[in-house]
Short mmCIF file of C-alpha atoms and ligand atoms in Angstrom, two decimals:
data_model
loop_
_atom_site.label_atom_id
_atom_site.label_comp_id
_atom_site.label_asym_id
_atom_site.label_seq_id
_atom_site.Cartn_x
_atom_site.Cartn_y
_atom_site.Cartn_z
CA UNK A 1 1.19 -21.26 -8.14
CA UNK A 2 3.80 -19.81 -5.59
CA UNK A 3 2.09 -19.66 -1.99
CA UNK A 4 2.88 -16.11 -0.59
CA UNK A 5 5.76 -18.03 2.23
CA UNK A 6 6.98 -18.51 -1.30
CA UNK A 7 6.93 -15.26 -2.74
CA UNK A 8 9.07 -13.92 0.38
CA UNK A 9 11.66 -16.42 0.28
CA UNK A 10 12.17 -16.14 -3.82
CA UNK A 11 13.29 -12.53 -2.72
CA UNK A 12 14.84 -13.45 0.31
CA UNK A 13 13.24 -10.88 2.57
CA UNK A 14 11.83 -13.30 5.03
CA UNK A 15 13.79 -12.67 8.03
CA UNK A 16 13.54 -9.19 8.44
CA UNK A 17 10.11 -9.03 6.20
CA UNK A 18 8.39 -11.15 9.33
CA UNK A 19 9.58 -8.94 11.92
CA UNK A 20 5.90 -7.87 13.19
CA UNK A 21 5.92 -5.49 16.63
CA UNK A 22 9.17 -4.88 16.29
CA UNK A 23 9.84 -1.47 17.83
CA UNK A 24 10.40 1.55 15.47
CA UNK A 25 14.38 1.65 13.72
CA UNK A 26 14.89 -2.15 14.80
CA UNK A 27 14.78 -3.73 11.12
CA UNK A 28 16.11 -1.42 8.37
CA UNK A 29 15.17 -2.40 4.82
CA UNK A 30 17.00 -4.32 2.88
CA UNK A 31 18.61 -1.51 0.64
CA UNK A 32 16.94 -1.43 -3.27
CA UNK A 33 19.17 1.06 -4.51
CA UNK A 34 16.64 3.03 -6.26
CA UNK A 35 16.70 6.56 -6.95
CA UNK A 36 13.19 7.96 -7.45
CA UNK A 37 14.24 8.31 -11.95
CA UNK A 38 15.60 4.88 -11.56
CA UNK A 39 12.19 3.62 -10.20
CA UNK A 40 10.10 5.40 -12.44
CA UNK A 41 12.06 3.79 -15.16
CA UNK A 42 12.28 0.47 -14.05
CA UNK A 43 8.24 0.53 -13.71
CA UNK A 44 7.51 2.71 -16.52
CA UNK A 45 9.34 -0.44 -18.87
CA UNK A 46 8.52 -3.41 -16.34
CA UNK A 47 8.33 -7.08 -18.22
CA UNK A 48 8.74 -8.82 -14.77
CA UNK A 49 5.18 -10.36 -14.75
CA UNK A 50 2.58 -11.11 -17.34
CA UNK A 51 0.70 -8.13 -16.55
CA UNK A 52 2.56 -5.72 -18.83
CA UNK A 53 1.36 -7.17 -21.71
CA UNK A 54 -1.82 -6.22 -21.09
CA UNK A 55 -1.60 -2.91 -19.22
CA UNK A 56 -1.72 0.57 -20.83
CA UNK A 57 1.38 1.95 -18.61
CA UNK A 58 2.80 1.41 -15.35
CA UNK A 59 1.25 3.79 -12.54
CA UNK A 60 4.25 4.14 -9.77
CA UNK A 61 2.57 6.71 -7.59
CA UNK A 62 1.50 9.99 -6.78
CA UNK A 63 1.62 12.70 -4.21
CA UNK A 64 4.55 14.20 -1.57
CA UNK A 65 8.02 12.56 -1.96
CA UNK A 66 8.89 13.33 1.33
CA UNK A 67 5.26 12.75 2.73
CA UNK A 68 4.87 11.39 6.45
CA UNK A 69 1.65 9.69 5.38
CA UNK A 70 1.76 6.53 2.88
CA UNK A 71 -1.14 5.29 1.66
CA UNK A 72 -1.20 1.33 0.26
CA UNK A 73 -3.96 0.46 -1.95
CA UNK A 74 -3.87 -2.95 -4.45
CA UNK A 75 -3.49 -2.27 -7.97
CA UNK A 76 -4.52 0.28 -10.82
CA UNK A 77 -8.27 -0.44 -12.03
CA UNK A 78 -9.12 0.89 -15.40
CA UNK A 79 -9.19 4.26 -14.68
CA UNK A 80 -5.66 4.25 -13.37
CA UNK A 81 -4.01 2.42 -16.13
CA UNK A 82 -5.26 5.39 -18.19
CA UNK A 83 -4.84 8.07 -16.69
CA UNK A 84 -1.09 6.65 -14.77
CA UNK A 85 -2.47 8.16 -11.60
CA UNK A 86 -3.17 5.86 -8.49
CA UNK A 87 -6.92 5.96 -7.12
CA UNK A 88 -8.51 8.64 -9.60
CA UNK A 89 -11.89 6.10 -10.28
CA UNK A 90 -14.75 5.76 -8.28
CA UNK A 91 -12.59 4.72 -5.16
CA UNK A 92 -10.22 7.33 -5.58
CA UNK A 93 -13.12 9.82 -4.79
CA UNK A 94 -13.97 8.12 -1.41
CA UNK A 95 -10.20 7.79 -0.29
CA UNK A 96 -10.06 10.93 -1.18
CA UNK A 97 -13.09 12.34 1.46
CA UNK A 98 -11.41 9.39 3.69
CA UNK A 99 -8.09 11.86 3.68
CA UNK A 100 -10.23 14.91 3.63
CA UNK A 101 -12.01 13.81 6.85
CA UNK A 102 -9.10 13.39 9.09
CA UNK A 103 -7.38 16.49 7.70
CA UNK A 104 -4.98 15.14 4.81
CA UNK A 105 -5.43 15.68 1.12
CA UNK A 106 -3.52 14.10 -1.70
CA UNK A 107 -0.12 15.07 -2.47
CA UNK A 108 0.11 17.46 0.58
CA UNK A 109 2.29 15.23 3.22
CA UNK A 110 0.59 12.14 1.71
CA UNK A 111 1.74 9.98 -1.05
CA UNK A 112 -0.43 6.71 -2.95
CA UNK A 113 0.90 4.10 -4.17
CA UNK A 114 -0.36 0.34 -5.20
CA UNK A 115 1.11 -3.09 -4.00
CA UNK A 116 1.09 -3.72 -8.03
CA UNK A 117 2.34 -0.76 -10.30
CA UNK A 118 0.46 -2.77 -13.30
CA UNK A 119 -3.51 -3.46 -13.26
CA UNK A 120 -4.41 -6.93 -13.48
CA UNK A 121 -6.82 -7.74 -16.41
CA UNK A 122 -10.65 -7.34 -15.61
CA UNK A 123 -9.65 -5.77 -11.90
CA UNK A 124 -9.44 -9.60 -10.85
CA UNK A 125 -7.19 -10.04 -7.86
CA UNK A 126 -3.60 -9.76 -7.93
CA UNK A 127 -1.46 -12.82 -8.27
CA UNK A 128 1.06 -14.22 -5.94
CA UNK A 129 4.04 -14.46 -8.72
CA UNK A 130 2.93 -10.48 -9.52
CA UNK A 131 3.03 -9.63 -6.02
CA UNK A 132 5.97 -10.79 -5.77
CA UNK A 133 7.29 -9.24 -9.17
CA UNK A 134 6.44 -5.63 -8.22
CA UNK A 135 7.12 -5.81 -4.34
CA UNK A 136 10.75 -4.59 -4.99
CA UNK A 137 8.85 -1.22 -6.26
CA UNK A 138 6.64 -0.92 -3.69
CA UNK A 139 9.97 -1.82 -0.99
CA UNK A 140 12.13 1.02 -3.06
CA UNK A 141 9.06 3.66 -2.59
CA UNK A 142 8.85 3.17 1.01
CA UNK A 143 12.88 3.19 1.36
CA UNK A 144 13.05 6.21 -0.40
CA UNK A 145 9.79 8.58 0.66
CA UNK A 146 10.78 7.14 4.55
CA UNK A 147 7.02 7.84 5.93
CA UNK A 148 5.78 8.51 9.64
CA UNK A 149 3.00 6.35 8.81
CA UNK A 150 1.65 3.59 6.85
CA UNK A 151 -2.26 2.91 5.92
CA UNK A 152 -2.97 -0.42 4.43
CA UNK A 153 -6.01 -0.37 2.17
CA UNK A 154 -7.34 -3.80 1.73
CA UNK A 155 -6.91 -6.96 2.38
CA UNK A 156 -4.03 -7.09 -0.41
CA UNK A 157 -1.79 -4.45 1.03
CA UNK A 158 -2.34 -5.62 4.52
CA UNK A 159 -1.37 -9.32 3.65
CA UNK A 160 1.71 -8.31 1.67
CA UNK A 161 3.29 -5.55 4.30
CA UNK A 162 2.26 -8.17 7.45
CA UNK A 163 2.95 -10.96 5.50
CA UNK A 164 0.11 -12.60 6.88
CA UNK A 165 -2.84 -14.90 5.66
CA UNK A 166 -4.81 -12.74 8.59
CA UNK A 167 -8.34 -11.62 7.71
CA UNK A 168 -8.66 -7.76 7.28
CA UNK A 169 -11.59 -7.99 10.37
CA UNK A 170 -9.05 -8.94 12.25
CA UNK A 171 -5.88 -6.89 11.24
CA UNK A 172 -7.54 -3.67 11.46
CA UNK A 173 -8.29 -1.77 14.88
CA UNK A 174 -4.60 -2.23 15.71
CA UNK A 175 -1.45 -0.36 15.15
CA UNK A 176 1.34 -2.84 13.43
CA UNK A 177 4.30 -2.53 12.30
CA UNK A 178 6.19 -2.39 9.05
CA UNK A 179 9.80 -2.16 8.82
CA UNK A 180 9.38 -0.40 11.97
CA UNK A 181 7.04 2.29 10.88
CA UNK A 182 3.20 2.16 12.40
CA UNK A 183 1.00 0.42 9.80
CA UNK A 184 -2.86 0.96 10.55
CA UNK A 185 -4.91 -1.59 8.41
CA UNK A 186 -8.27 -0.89 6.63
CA UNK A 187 -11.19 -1.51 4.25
CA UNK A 188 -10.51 -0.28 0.83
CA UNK A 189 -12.32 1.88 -0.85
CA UNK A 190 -13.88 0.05 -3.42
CA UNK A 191 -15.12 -2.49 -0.84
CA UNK A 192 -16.61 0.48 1.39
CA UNK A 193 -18.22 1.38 -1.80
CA UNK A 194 -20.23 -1.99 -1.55
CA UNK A 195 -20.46 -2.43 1.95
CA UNK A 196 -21.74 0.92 3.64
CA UNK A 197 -21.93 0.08 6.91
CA UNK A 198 -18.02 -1.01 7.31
CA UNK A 199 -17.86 2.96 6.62
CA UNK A 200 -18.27 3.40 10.42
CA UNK A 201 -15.49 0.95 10.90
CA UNK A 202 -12.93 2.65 8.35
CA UNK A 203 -13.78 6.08 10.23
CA UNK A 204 -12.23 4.11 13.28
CA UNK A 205 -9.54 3.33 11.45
CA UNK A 206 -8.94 6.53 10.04
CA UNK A 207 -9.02 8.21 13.74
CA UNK A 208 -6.59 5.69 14.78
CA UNK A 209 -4.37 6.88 12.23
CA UNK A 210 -4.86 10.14 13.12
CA UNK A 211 -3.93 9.68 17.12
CA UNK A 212 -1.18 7.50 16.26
CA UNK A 213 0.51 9.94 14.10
CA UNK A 214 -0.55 12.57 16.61
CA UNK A 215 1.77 10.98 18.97
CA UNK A 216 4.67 10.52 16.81
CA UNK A 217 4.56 14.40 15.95
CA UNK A 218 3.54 15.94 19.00
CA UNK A 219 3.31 19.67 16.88
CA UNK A 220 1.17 18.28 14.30
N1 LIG B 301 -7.90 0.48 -6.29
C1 LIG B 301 -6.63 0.40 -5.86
O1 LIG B 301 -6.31 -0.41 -5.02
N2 LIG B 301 -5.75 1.21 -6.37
C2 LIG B 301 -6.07 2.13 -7.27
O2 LIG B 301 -5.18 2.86 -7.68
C3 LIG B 301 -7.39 2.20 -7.69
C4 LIG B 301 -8.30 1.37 -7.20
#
């Protein structure tokens, strides 16, 4: 199995990948070339990884193309590879009063997306070879939506943006960066689900968000 150091060599994104701190326009992406159809396409008929044999459809995204706010989450659960929407189960409904709470909804100046456009079989966790597969996608969306902000949900999406083996405990309560844009890590939904009392610690998270984009956008 391919360690994640791995992963980010095979697509030779290291370098500029591992740039953590650095200060906002200092690293641009490395360009995908996608155009929004293009990317649809390309994950709507995806055989990269062994996951599209057993998905129902690929679930790019949803929400505000031009949204300052991204939101990172891990992978479609059953729910999503039905209905093709990102975070519409269970968890959906809690990010969803997570957005609602610091004044965001879904698909007004926010867009969701997954670190894996495919859900992985029994909602186990997602493999490094499919990370790596489907990170291109998740590289293109960022590229092309260009947000203010970034909110890691999960251990998953944290690890993959920071390219880190970092525990979320420690990751979150921080502003990072990605690419140059702020990257707030938190608990994901499903875990807050199970774990209650990290809810406090989200709702930290959430209000760090809030003030750092605050301070980016002075009018908002
Ligand atoms: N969990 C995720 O990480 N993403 C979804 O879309 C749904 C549940």
């Amino acid at each position: 199995m391919l360690s994640r150091d791995d992963v980010f060599e095979e697509l030779g994104i290291g370098p500029v990948w591992r740039l953590r701190g650095a200060p906002a326009g200092a690293a641009p992406a490395p360009a995908t070339g996608y155009t929004w159809d293009r990317l649809a396409d390309a994950v709507a008929h995806c055989t990269k990884c062994k996951l599209h044999a057993t998905r129902t459809q690929g679930v790019l995204g949803v929400g505000d193309r031009n949204a300052d706010w991204l939101i990172i989450g891990e992978a479609p659960g059953a729910d999503e590879d039905a209905q093709g929407e990102p975070f519409v189960g269970q968890a959906g409904r809690l990010l969803d009063a997570m957005l609602a709470a610091i004044g965001l909804a879904r698909g007004e100046n926010v867009y969701i997306a997954n670190v894996l456009k495919s859900r992985p079989p029994g909602n186990r966790n997602p493999e490094p070879d499919e990370i790596a597969a489907c990170l291109p996608y998740l590289q293109a969306q960022i590229e092309l939506i260009r947000p203010k902000l970034i909110v890691a949900l999960g251990r998953f999406a944290a690890q993959t943006l920071l390219q880190t083996d970092e525990a979320i405990g420690r990751l979150r309560g921080r502003v990072h960066r990605h690419q140059g844009i702020p990257l707030i890590v938190t608990y994901h939904p499903a875990y807050l689900l199970r774990n209650l009392p990290d809810k406090a610690r989200a709702w930290e998270d959430l209000c760090l968000a809030r003030r750092t984009y605050t301070s980016l956008t002075p009018e908002s």
